[in-house]
Every structure is written in C-alpha cells, then in structure tokens.
GROMACS .gro file of C-alpha atoms in nm:
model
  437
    1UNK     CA    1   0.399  -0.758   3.164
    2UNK     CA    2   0.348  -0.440   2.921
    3UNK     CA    3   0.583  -0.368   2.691
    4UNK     CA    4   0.626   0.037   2.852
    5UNK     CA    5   0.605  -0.087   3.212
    6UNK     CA    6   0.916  -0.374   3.109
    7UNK     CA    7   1.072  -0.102   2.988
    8UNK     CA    8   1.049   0.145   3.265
    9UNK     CA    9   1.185  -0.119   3.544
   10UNK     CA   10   1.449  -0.136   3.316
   11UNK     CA   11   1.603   0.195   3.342
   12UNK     CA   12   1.440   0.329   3.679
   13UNK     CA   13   1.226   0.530   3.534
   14UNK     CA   14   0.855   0.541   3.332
   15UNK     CA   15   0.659   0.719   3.135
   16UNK     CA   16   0.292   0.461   3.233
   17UNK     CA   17   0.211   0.234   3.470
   18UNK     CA   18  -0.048   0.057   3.304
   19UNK     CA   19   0.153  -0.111   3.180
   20UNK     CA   20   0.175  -2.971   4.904
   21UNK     CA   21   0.066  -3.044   5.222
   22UNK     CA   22   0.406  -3.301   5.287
   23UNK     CA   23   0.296  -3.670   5.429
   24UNK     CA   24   0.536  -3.727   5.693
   25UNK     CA   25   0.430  -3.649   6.009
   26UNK     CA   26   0.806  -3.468   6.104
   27UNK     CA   27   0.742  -3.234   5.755
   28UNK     CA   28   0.385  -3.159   5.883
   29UNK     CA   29   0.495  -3.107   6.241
   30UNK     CA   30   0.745  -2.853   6.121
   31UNK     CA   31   0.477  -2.670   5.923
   32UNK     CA   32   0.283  -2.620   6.209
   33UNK     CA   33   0.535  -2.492   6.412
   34UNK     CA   34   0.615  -2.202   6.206
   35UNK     CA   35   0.607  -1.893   6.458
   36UNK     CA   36   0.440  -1.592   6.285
   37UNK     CA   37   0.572  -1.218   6.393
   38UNK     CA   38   0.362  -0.925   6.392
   39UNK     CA   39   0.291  -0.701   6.078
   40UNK     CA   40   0.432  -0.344   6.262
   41UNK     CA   41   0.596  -0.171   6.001
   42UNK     CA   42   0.953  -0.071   6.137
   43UNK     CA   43   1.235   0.166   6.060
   44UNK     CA   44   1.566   0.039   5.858
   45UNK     CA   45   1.792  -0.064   6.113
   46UNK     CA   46   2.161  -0.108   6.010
   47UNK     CA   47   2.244  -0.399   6.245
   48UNK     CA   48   2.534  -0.618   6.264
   49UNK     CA   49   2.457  -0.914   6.025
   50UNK     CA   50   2.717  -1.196   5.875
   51UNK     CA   51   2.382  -1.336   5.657
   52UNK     CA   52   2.388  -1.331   5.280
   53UNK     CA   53   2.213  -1.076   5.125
   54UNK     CA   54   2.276  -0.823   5.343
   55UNK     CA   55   2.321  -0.481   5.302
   56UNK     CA   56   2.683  -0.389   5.314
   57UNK     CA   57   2.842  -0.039   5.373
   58UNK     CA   58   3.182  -0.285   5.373
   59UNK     CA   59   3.187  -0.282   5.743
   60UNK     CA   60   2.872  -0.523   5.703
   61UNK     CA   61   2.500  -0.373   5.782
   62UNK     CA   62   2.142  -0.487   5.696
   63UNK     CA   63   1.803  -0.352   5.643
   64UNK     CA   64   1.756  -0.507   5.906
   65UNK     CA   65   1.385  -0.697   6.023
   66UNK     CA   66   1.150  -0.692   5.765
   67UNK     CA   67   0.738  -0.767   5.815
   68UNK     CA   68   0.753  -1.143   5.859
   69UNK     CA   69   0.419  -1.305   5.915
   70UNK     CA   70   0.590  -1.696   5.849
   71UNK     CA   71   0.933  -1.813   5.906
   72UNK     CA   72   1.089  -1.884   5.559
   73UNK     CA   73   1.226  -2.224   5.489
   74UNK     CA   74   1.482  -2.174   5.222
   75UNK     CA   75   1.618  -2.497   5.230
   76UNK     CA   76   1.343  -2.700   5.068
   77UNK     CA   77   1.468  -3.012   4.918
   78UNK     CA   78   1.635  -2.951   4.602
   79UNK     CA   79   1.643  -3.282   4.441
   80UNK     CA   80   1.279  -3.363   4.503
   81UNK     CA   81   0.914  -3.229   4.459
   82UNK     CA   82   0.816  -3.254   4.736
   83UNK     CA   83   0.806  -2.878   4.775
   84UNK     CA   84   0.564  -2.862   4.445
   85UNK     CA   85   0.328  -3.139   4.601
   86UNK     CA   86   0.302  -2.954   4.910
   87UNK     CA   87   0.219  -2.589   4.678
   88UNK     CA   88  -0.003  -2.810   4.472
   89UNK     CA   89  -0.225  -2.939   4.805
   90UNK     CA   90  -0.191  -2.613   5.019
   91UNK     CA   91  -0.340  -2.412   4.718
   92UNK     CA   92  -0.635  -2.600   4.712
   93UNK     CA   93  -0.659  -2.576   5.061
   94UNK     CA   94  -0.701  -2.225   5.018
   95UNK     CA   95  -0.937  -2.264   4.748
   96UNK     CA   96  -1.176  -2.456   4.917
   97UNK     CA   97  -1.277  -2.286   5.173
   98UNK     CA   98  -1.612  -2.422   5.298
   99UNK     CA   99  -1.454  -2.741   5.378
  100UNK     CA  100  -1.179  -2.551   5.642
  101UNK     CA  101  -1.141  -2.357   5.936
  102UNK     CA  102  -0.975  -2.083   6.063
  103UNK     CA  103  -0.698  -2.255   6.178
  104UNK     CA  104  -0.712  -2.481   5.945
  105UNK     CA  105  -0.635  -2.183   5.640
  106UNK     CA  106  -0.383  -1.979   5.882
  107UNK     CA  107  -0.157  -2.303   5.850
  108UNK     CA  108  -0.265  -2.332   5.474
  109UNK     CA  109  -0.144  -1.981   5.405
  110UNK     CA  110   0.112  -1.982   5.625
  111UNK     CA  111   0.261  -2.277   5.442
  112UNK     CA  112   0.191  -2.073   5.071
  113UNK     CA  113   0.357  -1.797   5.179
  114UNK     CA  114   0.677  -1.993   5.270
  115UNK     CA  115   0.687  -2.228   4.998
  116UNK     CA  116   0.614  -1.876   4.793
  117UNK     CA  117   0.921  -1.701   4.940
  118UNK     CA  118   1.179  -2.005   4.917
  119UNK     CA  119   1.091  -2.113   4.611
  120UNK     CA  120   0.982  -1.897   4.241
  121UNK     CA  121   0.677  -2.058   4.152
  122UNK     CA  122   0.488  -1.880   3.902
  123UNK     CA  123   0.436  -2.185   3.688
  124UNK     CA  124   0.326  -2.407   3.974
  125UNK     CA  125   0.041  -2.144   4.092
  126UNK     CA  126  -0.078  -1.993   3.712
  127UNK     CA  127  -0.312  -2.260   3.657
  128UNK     CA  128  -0.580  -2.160   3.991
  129UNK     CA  129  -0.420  -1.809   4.042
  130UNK     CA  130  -0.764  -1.644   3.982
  131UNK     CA  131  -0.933  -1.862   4.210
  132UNK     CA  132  -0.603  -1.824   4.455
  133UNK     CA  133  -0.660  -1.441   4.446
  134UNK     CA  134  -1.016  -1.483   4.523
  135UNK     CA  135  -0.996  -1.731   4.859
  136UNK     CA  136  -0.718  -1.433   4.961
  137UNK     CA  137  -0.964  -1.120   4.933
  138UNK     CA  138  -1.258  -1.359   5.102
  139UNK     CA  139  -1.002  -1.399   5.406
  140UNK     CA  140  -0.889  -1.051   5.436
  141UNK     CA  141  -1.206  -0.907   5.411
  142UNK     CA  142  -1.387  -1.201   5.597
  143UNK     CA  143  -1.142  -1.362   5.785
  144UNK     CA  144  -1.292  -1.483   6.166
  145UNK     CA  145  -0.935  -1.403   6.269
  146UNK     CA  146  -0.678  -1.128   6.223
  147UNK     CA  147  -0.382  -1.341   6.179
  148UNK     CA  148  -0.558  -1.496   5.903
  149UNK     CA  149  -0.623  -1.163   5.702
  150UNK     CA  150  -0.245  -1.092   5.807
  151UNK     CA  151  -0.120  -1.388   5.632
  152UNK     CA  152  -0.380  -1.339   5.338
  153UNK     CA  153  -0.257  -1.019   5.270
  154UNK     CA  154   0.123  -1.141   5.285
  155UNK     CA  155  -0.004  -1.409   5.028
  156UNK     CA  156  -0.171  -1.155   4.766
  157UNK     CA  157   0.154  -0.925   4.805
  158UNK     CA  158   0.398  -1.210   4.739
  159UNK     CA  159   0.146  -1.354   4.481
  160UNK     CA  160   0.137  -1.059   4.292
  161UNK     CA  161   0.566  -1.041   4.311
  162UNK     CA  162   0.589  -1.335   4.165
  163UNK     CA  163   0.317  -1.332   3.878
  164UNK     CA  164   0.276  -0.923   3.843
  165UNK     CA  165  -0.043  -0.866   3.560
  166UNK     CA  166  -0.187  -0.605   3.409
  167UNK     CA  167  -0.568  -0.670   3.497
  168UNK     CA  168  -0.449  -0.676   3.878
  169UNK     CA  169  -0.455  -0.346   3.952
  170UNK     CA  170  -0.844  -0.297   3.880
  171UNK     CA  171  -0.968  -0.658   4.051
  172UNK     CA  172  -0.745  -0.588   4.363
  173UNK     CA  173  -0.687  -0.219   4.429
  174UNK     CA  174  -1.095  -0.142   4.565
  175UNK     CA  175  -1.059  -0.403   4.805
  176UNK     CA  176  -0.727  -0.300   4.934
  177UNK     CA  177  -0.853   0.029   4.961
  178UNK     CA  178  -1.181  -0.020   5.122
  179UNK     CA  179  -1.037  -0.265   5.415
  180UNK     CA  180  -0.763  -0.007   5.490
  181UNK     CA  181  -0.984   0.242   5.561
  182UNK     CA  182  -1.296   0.063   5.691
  183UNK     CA  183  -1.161  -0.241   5.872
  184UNK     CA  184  -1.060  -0.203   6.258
  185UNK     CA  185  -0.713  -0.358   6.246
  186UNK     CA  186  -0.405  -0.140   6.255
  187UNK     CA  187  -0.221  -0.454   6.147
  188UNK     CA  188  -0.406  -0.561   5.868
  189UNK     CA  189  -0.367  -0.187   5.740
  190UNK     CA  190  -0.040  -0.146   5.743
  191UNK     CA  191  -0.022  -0.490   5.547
  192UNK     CA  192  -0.243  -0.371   5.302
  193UNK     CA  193  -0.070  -0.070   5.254
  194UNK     CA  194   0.200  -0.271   5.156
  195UNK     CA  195   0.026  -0.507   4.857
  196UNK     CA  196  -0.158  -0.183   4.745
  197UNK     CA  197   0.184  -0.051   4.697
  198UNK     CA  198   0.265  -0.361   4.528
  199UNK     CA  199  -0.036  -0.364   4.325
  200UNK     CA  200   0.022  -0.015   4.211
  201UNK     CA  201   0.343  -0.092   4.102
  202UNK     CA  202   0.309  -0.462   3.910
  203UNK     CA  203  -0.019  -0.450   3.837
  204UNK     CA  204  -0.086  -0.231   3.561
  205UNK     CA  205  -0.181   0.078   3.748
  206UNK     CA  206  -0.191   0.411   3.484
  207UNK     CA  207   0.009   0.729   3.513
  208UNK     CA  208  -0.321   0.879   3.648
  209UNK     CA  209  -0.380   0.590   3.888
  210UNK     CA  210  -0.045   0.556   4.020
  211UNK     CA  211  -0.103   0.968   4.139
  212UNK     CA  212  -0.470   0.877   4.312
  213UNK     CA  213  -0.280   0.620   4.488
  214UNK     CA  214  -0.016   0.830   4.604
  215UNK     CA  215  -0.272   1.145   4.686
  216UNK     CA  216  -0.443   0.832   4.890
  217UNK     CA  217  -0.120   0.750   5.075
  218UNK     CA  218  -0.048   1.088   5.117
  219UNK     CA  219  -0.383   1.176   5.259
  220UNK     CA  220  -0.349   0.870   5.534
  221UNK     CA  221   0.035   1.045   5.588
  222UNK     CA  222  -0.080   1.370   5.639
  223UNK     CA  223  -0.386   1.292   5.858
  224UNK     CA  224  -0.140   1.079   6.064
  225UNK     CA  225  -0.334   0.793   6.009
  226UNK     CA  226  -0.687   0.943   6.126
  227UNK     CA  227  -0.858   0.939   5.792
  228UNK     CA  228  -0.869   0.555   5.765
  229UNK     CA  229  -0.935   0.514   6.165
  230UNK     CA  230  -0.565   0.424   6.262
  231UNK     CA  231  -0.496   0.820   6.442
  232UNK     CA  232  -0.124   0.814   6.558
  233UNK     CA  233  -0.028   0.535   6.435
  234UNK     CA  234   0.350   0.544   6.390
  235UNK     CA  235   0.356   0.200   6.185
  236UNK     CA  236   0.056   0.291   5.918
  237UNK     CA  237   0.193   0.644   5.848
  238UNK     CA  238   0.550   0.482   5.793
  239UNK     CA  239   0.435   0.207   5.553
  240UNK     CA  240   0.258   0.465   5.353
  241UNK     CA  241   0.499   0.655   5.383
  242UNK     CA  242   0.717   0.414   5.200
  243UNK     CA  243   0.513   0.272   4.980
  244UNK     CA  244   0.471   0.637   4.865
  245UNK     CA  245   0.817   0.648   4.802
  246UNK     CA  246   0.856   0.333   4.604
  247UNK     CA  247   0.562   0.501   4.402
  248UNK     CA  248   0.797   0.782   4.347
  249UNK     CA  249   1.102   0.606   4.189
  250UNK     CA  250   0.835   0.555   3.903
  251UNK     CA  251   0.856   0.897   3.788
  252UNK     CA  252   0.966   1.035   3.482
  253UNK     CA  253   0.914   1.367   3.547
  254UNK     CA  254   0.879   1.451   3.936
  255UNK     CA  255   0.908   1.817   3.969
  256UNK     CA  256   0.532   1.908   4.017
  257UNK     CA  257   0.484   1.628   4.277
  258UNK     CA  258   0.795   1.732   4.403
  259UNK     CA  259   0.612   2.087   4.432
  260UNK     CA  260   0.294   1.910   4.573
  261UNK     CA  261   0.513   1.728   4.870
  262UNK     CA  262   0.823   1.884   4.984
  263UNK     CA  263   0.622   2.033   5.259
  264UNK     CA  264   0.403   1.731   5.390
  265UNK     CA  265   0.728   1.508   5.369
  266UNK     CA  266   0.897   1.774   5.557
  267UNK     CA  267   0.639   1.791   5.832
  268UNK     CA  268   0.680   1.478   5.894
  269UNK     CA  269   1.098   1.530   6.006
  270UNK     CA  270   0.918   1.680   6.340
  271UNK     CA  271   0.736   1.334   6.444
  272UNK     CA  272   0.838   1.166   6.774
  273UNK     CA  273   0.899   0.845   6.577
  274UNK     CA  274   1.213   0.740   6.392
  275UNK     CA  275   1.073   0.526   6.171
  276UNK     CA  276   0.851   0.809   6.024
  277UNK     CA  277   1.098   1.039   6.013
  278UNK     CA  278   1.334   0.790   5.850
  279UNK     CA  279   1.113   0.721   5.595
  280UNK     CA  280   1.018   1.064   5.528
  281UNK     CA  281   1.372   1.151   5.496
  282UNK     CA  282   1.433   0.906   5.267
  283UNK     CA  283   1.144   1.011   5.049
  284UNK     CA  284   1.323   1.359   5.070
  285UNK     CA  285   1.650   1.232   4.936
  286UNK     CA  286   1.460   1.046   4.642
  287UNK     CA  287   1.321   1.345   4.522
  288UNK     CA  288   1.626   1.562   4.521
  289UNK     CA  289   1.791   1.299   4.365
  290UNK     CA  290   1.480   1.325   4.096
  291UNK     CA  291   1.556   1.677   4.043
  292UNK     CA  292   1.852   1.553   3.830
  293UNK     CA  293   1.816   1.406   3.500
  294UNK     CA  294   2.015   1.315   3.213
  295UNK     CA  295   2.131   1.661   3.029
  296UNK     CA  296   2.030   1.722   2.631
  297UNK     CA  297   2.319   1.784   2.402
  298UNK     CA  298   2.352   2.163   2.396
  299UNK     CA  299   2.291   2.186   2.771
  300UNK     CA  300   2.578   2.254   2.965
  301UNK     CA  301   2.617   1.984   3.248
  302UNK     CA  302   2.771   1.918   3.592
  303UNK     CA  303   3.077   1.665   3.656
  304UNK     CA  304   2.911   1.374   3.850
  305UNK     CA  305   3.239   1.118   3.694
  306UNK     CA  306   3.322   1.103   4.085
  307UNK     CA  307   2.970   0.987   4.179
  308UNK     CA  308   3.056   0.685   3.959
  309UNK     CA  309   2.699   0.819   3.760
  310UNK     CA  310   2.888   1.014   3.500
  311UNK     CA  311   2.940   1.395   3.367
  312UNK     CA  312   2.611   1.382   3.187
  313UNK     CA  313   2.381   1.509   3.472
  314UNK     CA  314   2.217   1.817   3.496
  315UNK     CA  315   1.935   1.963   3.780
  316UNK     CA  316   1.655   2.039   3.636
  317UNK     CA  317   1.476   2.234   3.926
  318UNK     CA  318   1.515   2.372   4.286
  319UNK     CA  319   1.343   2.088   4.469
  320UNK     CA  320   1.247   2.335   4.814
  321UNK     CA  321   1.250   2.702   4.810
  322UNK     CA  322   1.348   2.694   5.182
  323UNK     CA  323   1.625   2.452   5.131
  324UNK     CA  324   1.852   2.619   5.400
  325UNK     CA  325   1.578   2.554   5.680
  326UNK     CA  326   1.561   2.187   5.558
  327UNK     CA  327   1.949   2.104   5.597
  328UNK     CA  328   1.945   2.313   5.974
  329UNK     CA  329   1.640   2.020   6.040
  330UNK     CA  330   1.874   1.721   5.850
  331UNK     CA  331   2.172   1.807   6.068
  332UNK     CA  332   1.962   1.833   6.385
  333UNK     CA  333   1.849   1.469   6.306
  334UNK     CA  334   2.189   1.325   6.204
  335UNK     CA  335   2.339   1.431   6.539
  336UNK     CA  336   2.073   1.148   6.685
  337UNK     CA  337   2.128   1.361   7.013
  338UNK     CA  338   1.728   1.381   7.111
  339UNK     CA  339   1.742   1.285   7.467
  340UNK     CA  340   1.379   1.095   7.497
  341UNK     CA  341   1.535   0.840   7.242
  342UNK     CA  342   1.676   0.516   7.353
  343UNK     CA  343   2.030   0.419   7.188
  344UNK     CA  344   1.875   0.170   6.922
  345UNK     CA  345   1.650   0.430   6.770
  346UNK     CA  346   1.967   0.745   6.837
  347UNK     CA  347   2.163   0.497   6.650
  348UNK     CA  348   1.937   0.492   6.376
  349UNK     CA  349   1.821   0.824   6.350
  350UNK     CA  350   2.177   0.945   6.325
  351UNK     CA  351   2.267   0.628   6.093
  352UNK     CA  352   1.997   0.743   5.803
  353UNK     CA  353   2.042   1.076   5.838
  354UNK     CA  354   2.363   1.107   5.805
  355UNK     CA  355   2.298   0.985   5.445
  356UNK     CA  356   1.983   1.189   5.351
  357UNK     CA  357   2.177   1.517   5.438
  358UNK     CA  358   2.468   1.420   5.269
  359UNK     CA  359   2.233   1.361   4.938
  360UNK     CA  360   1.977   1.641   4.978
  361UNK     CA  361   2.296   1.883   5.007
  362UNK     CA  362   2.456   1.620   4.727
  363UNK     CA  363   2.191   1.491   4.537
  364UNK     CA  364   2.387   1.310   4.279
  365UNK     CA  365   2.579   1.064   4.549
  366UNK     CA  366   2.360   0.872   4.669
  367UNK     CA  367   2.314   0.649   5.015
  368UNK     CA  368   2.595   0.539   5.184
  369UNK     CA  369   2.818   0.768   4.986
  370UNK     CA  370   3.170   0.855   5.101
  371UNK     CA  371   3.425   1.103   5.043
  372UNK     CA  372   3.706   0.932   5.179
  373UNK     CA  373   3.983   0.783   5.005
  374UNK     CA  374   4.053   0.454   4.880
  375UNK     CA  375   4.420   0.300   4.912
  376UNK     CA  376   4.471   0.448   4.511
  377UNK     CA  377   4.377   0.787   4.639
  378UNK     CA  378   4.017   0.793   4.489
  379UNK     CA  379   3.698   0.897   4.648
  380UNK     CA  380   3.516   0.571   4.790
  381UNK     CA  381   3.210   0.643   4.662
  382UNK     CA  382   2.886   0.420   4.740
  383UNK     CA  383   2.955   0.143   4.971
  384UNK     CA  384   2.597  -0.016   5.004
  385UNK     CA  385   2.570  -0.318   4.878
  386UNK     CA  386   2.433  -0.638   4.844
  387UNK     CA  387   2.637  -0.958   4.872
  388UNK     CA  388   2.479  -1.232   4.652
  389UNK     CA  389   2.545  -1.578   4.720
  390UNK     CA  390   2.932  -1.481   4.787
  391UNK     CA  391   2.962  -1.476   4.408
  392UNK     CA  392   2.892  -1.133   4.326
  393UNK     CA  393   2.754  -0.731   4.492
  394UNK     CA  394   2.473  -0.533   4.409
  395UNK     CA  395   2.567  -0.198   4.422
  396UNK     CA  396   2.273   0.020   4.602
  397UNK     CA  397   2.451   0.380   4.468
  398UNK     CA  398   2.076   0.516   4.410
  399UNK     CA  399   1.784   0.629   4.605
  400UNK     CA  400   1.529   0.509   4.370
  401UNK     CA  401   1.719   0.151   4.367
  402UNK     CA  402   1.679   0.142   4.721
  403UNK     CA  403   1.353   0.224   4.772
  404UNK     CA  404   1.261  -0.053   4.555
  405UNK     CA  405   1.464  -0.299   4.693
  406UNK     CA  406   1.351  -0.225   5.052
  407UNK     CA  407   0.972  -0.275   4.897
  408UNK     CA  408   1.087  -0.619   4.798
  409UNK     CA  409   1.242  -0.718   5.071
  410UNK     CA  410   0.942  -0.584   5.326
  411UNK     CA  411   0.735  -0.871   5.048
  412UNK     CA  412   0.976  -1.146   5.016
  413UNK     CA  413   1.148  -1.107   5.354
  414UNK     CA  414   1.376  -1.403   5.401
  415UNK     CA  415   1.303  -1.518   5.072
  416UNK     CA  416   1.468  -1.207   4.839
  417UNK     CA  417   1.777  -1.409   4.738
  418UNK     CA  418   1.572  -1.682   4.621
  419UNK     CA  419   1.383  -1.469   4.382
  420UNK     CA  420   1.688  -1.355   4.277
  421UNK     CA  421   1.786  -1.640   4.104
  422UNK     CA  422   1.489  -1.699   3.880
  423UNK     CA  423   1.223  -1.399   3.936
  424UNK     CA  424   1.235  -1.131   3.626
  425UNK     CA  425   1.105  -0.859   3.884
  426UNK     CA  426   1.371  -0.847   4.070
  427UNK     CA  427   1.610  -0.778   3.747
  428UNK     CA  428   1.324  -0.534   3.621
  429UNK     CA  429   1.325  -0.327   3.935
  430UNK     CA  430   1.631  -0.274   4.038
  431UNK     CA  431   1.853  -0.256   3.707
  432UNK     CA  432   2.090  -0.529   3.859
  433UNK     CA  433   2.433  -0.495   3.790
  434UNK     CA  434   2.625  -0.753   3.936
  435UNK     CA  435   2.990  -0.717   4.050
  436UNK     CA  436   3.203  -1.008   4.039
  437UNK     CA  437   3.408  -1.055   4.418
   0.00000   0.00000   0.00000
C-alpha cells in the first residue's frame, strides 16, 4: 500500500489516491447447499438485531441486509486447515477454467467468497492472485450465467479488500467500466458498481482518477441509470450513489465538488425510492460535514467540545446557497408521512432523515447524534456504534466513518468482524478507536 494512501486512511482524509475443496462428503454437501441472494442494492434499514457487530444507537439497530451473493460460514474450524486446503483447491478451480463448467465455477466461487469472508487470507491467495484476478474478469465478462458473473464480481471486490494494490486500479477499472455500461444485467451492474468503488478506493486510483470515477458515477446518478442501459433503476442509481459517497470521504479539500453536486444530490431527495433518497441524503450530510476542517492558529474557531470532536473546528464554506429550501425538503422527509409508502420504508425514511437534518443544520454532530442528557447531566452525543466481539465499541460519530464502513460491510457482508481481527484495511479506513465495555 503507498506510503500517502496509508496515510490518508489513517486520518480520514487524503491528499492522492494513487497511492480447499473439503473431502467429506457432509463438508461438500454443505458447500453446495449454500443459498445465494440477489445483488439489489438496498437502503440502510435500522432493524432490530441482538447479532454482534451491529450497529448500535444503544437501543440496538443494524445496517441492516447487506448484498449477499453466498451465505458466510464463520465458524470454520479453528484448530485445523482444513479451511486453507479447501482455499488452496477452490482457487485452482477457478484458475482452470477449461476443465469446468458453469456450475461447476458458481460452486467454486461461491466457496472463495465464503472462505474469503470468514477467514483473512491474503497470504494463502498472494501466490496465484494474478491468475485469480484473471479467471474473475473472464467470468464476469464471459460468464454463460449471470449468477456466475454475480459471484465473480463479489470475488474481485472481496479480493481486492483483502490484498488492496497499487497496479489494481489500471488492470481492473476498464473492465468494470465497460461491463457496467455495455452488459444487459441490472444485477451484475450494480455489483460492479460496487468493486469499481472498491477499486477506486484500494487500488491506487490518482487524485485525477478518483474525480473521472466519481463524474462516471455521477453521470449514471443523474441519468437515473439510462446512460449505461439500466433507465429507472432504483438499485444501480443507489449503489452509485454510494459508492460516490465513499469516494467522497477521500477528500481533502471538497468545496468545489461540493459546488459541482449539491444540486444533483439534491435532485435526487424528490425520487419515489427510499433507498435513493437515503443515500443521497447521506451524501448530503457528508459534505456539510466536509465543509468543516481543522482551524489554523490565528483563525478564530467554533466550540465543537460537546460534539466530543473538539473546539478546534472551523467551516470553511457555505456548502448550498439555498440552504433554507434544503432543510424545508429534510424535514418533509424525516416526518416519513408520504402516504404511497409502506411502514418498512416510512420507518426508514423518517429513521435516516432524522439524522441527515439534524447534521446538515449541525454539521459537526454527526449520525445518530443526540441532545439529550445523560444521567451526569451531559449531552449524549453519538450513540452509533459497533459492538465488537462483546469486548469493546466502535464509535460511528462521523459521516465519512460511516460511509466507509457501510462500503465494507456491502463487500464483506457477514464476514466484517472477521476482518476485523487481522485485516489492516479495516484499521486504515475507519480510524478505529476501540472502547473498552
């Protein structure tokens, strides 16, 4: 990983982005029963959910589903490797292509992609991780079936989580681009949307890059999906809609993209579906929040201490000149009273919106932020969090932080706490502070 991208993971910010197939017949019979689930990218629900790892506002929410395409076993046998044979036969598998079929490479990835999410396995794949990233491209771009160019591009985005490289950008980044705008399935382009995102991000994308990619997302966003063949498609507009965002949190400086944006983002508040308008919003929010920055010495500043972000804030720039028409929309929204919406989606609508007005007319508290008072008679403050293996919370008190934590858990699904553990890009991305509970 470069030197200025390691260091702009670090503090949220950057100036470049260039920077075992098992033998027993009850472990194979469980492989092949692996259900997959469509690729539909959906809004962030805030569920109910005991499970570790969720998303906590203390009264216990989640992100709720992320883009599954294989059930993740996360309970691969500890004391064994078993779990390494099986990566070690399913990758050639992949590899060897001319000697399988369809089906016989849908179970193949299907089986990489939930070893890949349960377990961190960069060492176990760097040795034929060229030739790994090769069989994937062949099966997204000439796979005889859509589920297999689903699960290949699941495999190339969790692939490139787990080993991110500079060169990847420029080998993977044409392809991506080409299939999501040529190829005829809305599935398969809202899962590329996704690893180009990923890509982008890990694999050594430039400054100057990182903005084509976003005019590119923006472009599919604003031509609600028409100009890569997927017209009206609530699911492709919302993944690049979000994979926009994530784009964002790069930023250093944001306040001529902001300039370039605020409007399109703002269209998009008036779409009939939540989960566009969701992640619009929270695109919004992000970029408010990037109109802030850390103040020079002779610059007077605002007190933030409350925010738990400190007194050393200032805004740099007015993010929307008709800010006053945006909050009358954000209020509409957070009252979730639309009557052609059924509860779940009310529920949501009002959920997340209720947050990005609270930031866009607070831009310095972030999601999940409340005034209310503690038992000591202080303000609450964020309340999202992230329980981690009951030994400790990650505190989500930033937009940027959870932009990029939704991105990796829409890659690694089931399998984000596993990363956790062992996986540098987790660390990297988010800036993980860990409280002790």
């Amino acid at each position: 990983m470069s030197e200025l991208r390691r260091k702009a993971l670090g503090s949220g910010k950057t100036v470049s982005r260039k920077a075992a197939s098992r033998q027993s017949s009850a472990a194979s019979s469980r492989a092949n029963s692996r259900n997959t689930s469509r690729a539909g990218s959906r809004a962030a629900s805030r569920a109910n959910t005991d499970d570790e790892g969720s998303l906590s506002d203390e009264t216990t929410f989640s992100l709720g589903s992320v883009d599954e395409l294989a059930t993740i076993d996360a309970e691969l046998d500890e004391t064994t490797t078993l779990w390494q044979e099986e990566l070690g036969d399913r990758v050639n598998q992949i590899i060897e292509r001319k000697k399988s079929s369809s089906a016989g490479r849908e179970e193949s990835l299907t089986a990489y992609i939930r070893i890949l999410c349960a377990k961190y396995a960069k060492d176990e794949i760097l040795p034929k991780k060229s030739e790994l990233l090769d069989a994937f491209v062949r099966s997204f771009k000439q796979g005889k079936t859509e589920k297999e160019a689903l699960l290949a591009a699941k495999a190339l985005a969790i692939t490139i989580v787990t080993d991110p490289e500079d060169t990847l950008f420029d080998k993977l980044a044409p392809d991506f681009k080409r299939t999501i705008t040529d190829h005829a399935s809305l599935p398969l382009k809202n899962a590329l949307i996704h690893a180009l995102g990923a890509v982008t991000f890990y694999g050594g994308a430039s400054a100057a890059e990182t903005e084509l990619i976003m005019d590119f997302l923006k472009d599919i966003v604003e031509s609600d999906g028409h100009d890569i063949g997927a017209g009206d498609d609530a699911g492709v507009v919302a993944a690049a809609l979000e994979e926009w965002g994530n784009l964002a949190t790069q930023l250093d400086d944001a306040e001529e993209i902001t300039r370039r944006s605020m409007s399109f983002l703002v269209d998009q508040l008036d779409s009939s579906e939540v989960l566009v308008q969701v992640a619009a919003g929270e695109n919004i929010a992000l970029l408010y929040e990037k109109s802030y920055t850390e103040a020079e010495e002779d610059e007077v500043v605002e007190d933030h201490s409350e925010s738990g972000l400190g007194k050393n804030f200032i805004q740099k720039y007015k993010p929307y000149p008709r800010h006053d028409v945006l909050i009358h929309t954000l209020r509409g929204l957070s009252s979730g009273s639309k009557k052609y919406l059924s509860k779940r989606n009310k529920k949501t609508q009002h959920s997340a919106f209720v947050d990005i007005l609270h930031s866009v007319e607070n831009p310095m508290k972030g999601p999940r932020y409340s005034e209310a008072l503690d038992k000591d008679n202080r303000v609450r403050g964020s309340r999202m969090t992230v329980r981690i293996h009951k030994k400790g919370l990650l505190r989500v008190e930033r937009w940027w932080k959870l932009h990029r934590l939704q991105h990796l858990r829409r890659i690694l699904a089931g399998g984000f706490l596993n990363h956790w553990i062992e996986n540098p890009v987790i660390f990297e991305s988010l800036s993980l502070f860990v409280e002790e509970i």
